[in-house]
Tab-separated table of C-alpha atoms in Angstrom:
chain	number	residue	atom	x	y	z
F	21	UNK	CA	0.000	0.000	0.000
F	22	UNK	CA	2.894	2.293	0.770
F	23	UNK	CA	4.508	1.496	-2.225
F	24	UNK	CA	1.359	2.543	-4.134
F	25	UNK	CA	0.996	5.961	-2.264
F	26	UNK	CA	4.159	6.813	-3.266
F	27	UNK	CA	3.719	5.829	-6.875
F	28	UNK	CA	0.671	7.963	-6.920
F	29	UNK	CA	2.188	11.044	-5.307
F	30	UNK	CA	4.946	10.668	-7.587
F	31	UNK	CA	3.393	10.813	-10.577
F	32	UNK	CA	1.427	13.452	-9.558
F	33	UNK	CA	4.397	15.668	-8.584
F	34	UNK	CA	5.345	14.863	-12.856
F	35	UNK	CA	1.923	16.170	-14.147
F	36	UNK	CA	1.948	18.881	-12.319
F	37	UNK	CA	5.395	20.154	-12.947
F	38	UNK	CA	4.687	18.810	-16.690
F	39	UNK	CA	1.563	21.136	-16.561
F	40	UNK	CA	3.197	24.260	-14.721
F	41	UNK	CA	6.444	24.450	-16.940
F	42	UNK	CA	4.183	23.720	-20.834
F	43	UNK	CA	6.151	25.617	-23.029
F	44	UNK	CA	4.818	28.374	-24.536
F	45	UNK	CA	4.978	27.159	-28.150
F	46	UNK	CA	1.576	25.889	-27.330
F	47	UNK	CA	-0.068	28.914	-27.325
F	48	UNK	CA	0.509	29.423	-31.182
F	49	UNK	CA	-0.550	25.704	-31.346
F	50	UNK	CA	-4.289	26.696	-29.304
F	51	UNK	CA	-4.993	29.729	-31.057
F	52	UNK	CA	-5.208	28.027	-34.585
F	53	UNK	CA	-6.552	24.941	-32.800
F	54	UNK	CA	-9.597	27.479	-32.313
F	55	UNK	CA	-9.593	29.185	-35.532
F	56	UNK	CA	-9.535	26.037	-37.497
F	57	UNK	CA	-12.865	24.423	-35.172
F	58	UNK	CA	-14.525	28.062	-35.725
F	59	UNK	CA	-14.566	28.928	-32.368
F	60	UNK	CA	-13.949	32.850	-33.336
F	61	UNK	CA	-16.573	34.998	-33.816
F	62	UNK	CA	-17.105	35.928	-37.713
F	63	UNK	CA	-15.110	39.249	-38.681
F	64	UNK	CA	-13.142	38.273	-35.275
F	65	UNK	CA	-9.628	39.563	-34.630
F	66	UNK	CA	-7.002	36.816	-35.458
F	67	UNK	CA	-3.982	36.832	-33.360
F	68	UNK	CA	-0.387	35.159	-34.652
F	69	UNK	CA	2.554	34.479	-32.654
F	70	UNK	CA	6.371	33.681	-33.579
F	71	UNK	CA	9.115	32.758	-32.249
F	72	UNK	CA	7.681	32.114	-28.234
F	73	UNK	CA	9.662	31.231	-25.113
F	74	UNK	CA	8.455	30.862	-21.433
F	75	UNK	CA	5.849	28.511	-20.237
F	76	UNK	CA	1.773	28.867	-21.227
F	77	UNK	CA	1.551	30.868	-17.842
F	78	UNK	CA	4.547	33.496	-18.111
F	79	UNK	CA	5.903	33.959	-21.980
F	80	UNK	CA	6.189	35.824	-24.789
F	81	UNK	CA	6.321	35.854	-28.293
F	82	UNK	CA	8.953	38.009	-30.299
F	83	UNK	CA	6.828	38.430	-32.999
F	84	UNK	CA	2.551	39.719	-32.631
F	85	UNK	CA	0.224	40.116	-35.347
F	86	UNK	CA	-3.391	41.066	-34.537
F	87	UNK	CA	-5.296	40.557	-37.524
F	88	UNK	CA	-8.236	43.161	-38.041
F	89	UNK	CA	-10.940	43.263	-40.622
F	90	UNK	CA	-8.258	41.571	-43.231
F	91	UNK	CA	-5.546	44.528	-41.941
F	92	UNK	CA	-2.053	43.130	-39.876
F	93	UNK	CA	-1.659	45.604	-36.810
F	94	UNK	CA	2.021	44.631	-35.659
F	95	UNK	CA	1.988	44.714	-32.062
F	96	UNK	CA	5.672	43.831	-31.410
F	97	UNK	CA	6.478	42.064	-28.409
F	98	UNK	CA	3.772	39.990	-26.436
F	99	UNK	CA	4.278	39.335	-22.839
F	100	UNK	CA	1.991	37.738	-20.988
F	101	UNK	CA	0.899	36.099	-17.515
F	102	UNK	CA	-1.826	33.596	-17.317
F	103	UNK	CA	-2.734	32.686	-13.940
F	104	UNK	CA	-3.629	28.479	-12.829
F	105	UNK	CA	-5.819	29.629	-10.019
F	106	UNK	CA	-8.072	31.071	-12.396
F	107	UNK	CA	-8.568	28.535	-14.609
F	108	UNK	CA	-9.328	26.149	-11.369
F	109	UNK	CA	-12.059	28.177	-10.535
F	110	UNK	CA	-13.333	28.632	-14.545
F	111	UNK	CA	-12.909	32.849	-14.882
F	112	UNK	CA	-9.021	32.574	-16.544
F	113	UNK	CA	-7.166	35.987	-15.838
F	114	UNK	CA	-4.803	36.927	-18.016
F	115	UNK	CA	-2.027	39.894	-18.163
F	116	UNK	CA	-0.989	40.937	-21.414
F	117	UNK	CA	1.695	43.604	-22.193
F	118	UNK	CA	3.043	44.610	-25.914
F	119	UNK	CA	5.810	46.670	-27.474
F	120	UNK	CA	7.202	47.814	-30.194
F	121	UNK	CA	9.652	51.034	-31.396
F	122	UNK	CA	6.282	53.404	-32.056
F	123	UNK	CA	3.538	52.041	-29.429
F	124	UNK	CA	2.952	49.676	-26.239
F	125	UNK	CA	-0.014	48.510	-24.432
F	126	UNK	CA	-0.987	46.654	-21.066
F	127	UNK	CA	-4.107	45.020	-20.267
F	128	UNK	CA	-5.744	42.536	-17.897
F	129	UNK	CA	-8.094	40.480	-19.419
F	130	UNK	CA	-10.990	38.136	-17.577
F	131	UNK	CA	-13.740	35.715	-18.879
F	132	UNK	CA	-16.686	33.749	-17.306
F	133	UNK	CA	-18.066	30.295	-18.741
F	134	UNK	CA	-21.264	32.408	-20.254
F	135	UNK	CA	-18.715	34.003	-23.039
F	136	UNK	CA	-18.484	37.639	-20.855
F	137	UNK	CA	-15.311	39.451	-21.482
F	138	UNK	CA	-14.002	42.038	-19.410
F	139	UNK	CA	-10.719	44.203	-20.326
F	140	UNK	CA	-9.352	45.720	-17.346
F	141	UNK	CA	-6.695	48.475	-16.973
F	142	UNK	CA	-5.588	49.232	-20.768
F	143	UNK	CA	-3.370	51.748	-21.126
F	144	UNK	CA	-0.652	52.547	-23.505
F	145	UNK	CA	0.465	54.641	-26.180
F	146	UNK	CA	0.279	54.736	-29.832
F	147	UNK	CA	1.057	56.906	-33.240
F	148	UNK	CA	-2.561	58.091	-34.736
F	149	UNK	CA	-0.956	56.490	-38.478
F	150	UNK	CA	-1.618	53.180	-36.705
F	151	UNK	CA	-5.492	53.936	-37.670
F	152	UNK	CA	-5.150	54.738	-40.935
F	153	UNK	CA	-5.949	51.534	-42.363
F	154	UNK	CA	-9.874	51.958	-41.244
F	155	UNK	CA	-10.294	55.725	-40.534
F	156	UNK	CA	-8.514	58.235	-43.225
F	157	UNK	CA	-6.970	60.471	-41.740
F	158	UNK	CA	-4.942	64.152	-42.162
F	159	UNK	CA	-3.501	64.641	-39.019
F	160	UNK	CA	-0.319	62.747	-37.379
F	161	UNK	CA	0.505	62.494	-33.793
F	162	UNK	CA	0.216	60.265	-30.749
F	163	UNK	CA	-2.551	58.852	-28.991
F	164	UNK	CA	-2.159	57.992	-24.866
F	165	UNK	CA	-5.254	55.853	-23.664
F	166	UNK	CA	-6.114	54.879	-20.623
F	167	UNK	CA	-9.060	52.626	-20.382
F	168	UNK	CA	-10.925	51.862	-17.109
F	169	UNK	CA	-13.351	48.817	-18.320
F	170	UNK	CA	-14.065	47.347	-21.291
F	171	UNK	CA	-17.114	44.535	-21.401
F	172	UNK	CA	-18.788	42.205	-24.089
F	173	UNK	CA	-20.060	39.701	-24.888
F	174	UNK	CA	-20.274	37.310	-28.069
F	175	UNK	CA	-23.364	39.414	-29.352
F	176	UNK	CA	-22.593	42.927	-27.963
F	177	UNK	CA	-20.419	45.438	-26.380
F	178	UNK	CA	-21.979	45.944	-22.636
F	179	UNK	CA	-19.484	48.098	-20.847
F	180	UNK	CA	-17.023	50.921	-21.831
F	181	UNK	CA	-15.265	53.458	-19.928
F	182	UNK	CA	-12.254	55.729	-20.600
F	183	UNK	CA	-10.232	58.397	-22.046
F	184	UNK	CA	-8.283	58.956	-25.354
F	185	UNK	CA	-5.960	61.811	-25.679
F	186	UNK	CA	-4.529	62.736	-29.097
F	187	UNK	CA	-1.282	64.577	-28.281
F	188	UNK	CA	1.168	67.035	-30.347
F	189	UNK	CA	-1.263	66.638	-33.156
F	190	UNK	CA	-0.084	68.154	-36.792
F	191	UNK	CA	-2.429	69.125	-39.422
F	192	UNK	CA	-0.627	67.457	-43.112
F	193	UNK	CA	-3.357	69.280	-45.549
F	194	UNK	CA	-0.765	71.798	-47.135
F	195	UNK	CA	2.739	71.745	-48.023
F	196	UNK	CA	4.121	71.473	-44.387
F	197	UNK	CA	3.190	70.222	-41.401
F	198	UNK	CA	1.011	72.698	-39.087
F	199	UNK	CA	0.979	72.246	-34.827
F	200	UNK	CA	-2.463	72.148	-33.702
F	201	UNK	CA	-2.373	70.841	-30.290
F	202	UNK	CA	-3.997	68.657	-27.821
F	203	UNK	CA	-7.274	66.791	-27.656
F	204	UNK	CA	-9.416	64.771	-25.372
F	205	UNK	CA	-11.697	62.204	-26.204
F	206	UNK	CA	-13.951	60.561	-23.390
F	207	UNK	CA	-15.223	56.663	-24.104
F	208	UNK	CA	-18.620	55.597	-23.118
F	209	UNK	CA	-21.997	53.515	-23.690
F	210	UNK	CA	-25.041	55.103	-23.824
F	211	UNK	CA	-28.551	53.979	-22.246
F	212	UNK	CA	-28.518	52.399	-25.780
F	213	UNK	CA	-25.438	50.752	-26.213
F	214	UNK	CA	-24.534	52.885	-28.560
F	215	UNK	CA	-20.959	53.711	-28.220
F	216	UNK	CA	-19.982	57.912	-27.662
F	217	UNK	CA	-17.255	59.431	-28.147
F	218	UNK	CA	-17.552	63.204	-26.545
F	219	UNK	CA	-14.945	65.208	-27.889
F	220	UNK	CA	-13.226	68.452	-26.562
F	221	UNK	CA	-9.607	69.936	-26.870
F	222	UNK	CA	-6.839	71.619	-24.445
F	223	UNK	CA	-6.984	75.238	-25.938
F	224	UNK	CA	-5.918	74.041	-29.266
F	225	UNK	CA	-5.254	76.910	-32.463
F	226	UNK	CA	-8.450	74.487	-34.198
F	227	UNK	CA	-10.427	73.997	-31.278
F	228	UNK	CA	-13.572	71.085	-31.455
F	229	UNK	CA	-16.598	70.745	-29.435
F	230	UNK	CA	-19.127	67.645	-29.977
F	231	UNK	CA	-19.428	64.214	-30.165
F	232	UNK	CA	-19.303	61.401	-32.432
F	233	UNK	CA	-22.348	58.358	-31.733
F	234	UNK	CA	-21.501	54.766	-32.985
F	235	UNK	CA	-24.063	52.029	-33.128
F	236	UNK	CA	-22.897	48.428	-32.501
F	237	UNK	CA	-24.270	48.020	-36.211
F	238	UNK	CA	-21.728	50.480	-37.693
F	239	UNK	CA	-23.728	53.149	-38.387
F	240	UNK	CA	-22.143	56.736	-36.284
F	241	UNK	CA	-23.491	60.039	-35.823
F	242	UNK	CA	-21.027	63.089	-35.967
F	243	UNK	CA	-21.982	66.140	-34.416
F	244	UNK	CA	-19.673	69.104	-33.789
F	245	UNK	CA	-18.545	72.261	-34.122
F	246	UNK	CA	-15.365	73.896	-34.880
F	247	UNK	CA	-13.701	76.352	-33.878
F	248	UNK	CA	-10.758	78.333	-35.362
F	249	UNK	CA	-8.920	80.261	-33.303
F	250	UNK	CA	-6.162	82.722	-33.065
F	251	UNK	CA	-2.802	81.764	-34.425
F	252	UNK	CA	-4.545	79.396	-36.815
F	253	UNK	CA	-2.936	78.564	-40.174
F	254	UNK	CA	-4.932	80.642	-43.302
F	255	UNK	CA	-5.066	77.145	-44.821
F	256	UNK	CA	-6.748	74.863	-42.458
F	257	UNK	CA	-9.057	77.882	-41.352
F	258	UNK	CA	-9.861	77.562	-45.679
F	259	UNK	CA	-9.979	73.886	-45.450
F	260	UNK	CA	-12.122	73.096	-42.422
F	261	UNK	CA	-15.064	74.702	-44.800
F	262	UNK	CA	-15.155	71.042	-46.286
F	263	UNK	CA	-16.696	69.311	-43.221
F	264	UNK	CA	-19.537	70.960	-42.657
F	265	UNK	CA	-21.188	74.674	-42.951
F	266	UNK	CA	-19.794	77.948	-41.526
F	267	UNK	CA	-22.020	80.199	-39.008
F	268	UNK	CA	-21.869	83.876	-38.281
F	269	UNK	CA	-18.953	83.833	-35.626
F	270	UNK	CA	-16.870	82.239	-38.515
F	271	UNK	CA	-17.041	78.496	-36.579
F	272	UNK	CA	-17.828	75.369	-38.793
F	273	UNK	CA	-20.770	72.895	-37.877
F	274	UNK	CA	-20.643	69.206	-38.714
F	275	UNK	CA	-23.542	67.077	-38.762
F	276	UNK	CA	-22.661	63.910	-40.536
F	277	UNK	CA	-24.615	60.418	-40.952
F	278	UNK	CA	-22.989	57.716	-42.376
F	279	UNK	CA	-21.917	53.908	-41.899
F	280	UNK	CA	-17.921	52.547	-41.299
């Protein structure tokens, strides 16, 4: 009987060292193990990772791709920290952290057995060029987040809290690039779930006031008005005409339907 106790205890002691120190080459291994059973959501992101080292619960991967409506957003260098305890008691908590030369980001991501996702504590940094590929854009600068709570679900987006600010943002309309400042962005949900976007700015020469309202659909809502101050290039103050229609005080309103 002893002998059998110890047999047991020893090769329990080997699956759970086998189990704590899995390399992390099968991460890679999972995530197209899902993709290929069509586990993903259609129109779902599509992660890729190269060259990992670590174990499943602490690793990283040289090499991230996030794959986004058919577009490959690099994100560098994947960390990330995946904790047993979690799994035991079914809500898996993991810590993710990515970098690269131009951007970085930090989360801390939960899950319950229903499919509820929550995104905890995102903050980073990023160049605005980064979302060029799905909004067009003629500015350049960096964006600093800072996201309290993120929520959904496989159907919808339930929860969303935080702040975006667009920093040392340059106008690239004429033949040189023109400073226009600083700009805040506040994330939220309405009683609707649609999600808003109310926008304001730091005193900047081409100051905004409004917001922009997204359904879950795709359909948005942009509402705002500009306002060109002092110190304001001749150009832009020209060019801002194109959004939208200029009052009496010389400001431009926007009031745009449409669909991304």
């Amino acid at each position: 009987m002893k002998g059998f106790f110890a047999t047991f205890f020893a090769v329990l002691i080997v699956l759970v060292l086998a189990i704590l120190n899995a390399p992390a080459s099968l991460v890679p291994m999972a995530l197209q193990e899902v993709e290929a059973r069509g586990l993903l959501q259609p129109g779902a992101p599509k992660l890729t990772l190269s060259q990992t080292s670590g174990t499943v619960w602490e690793g990283e991967a040289a090499q991230a791709v996030l794959l986004v409506d058919g577009v490959p957003l690099a994100l560098g260098k994947l960390s990330w920290q995946l904790s047993l305890m979690s799994l035991l008691e079914k809500n898996p908590s993991l810590q993710l952290f990515a970098q690269a030369a131009d951007h970085q980001l930090q989360a801390l991501i939960s899950a319950t057995e229903q499919g509820e996702v929550t995104i905890r504590h995102i903050e980073g940094n990023l160049p605005i060029s980064l979302l060029e590929p799905w909004f067009p854009m003629l500015i350049k600068g960096e964006v600093a987040f800072v996201i309290d709570h993120l929520v959904f679900d496989p159907r919808q987006l339930l929860a969303l809290d935080g702040v975006l600010n667009f920093e040392y943002v340059d106008w690239l309309g004429g033949e040189y690039d023109i400073p226009l400042g600083s700009y805040l962005v506040q994330l939220s949900l309405d009683d609707k779930k649609n999600i808003m976007l109310q926008l304001n700015d730091f005193s900047a020469t081409l100051g905004i006031d409004g917001f922009v309202l997204i359904s879950q659909q795709g359909s948005y809502h942009f509402n705002a008005t500009l306002f060109p101050r002092e110190n304001l290039a001749p150009e832009i103050a020209q060019s801002i005409t194109w959004f939208g229609k200029k009052d009496e005080q010389g400001n431009v309103r926007i009031n745009k339907r449409g669909h991304f």
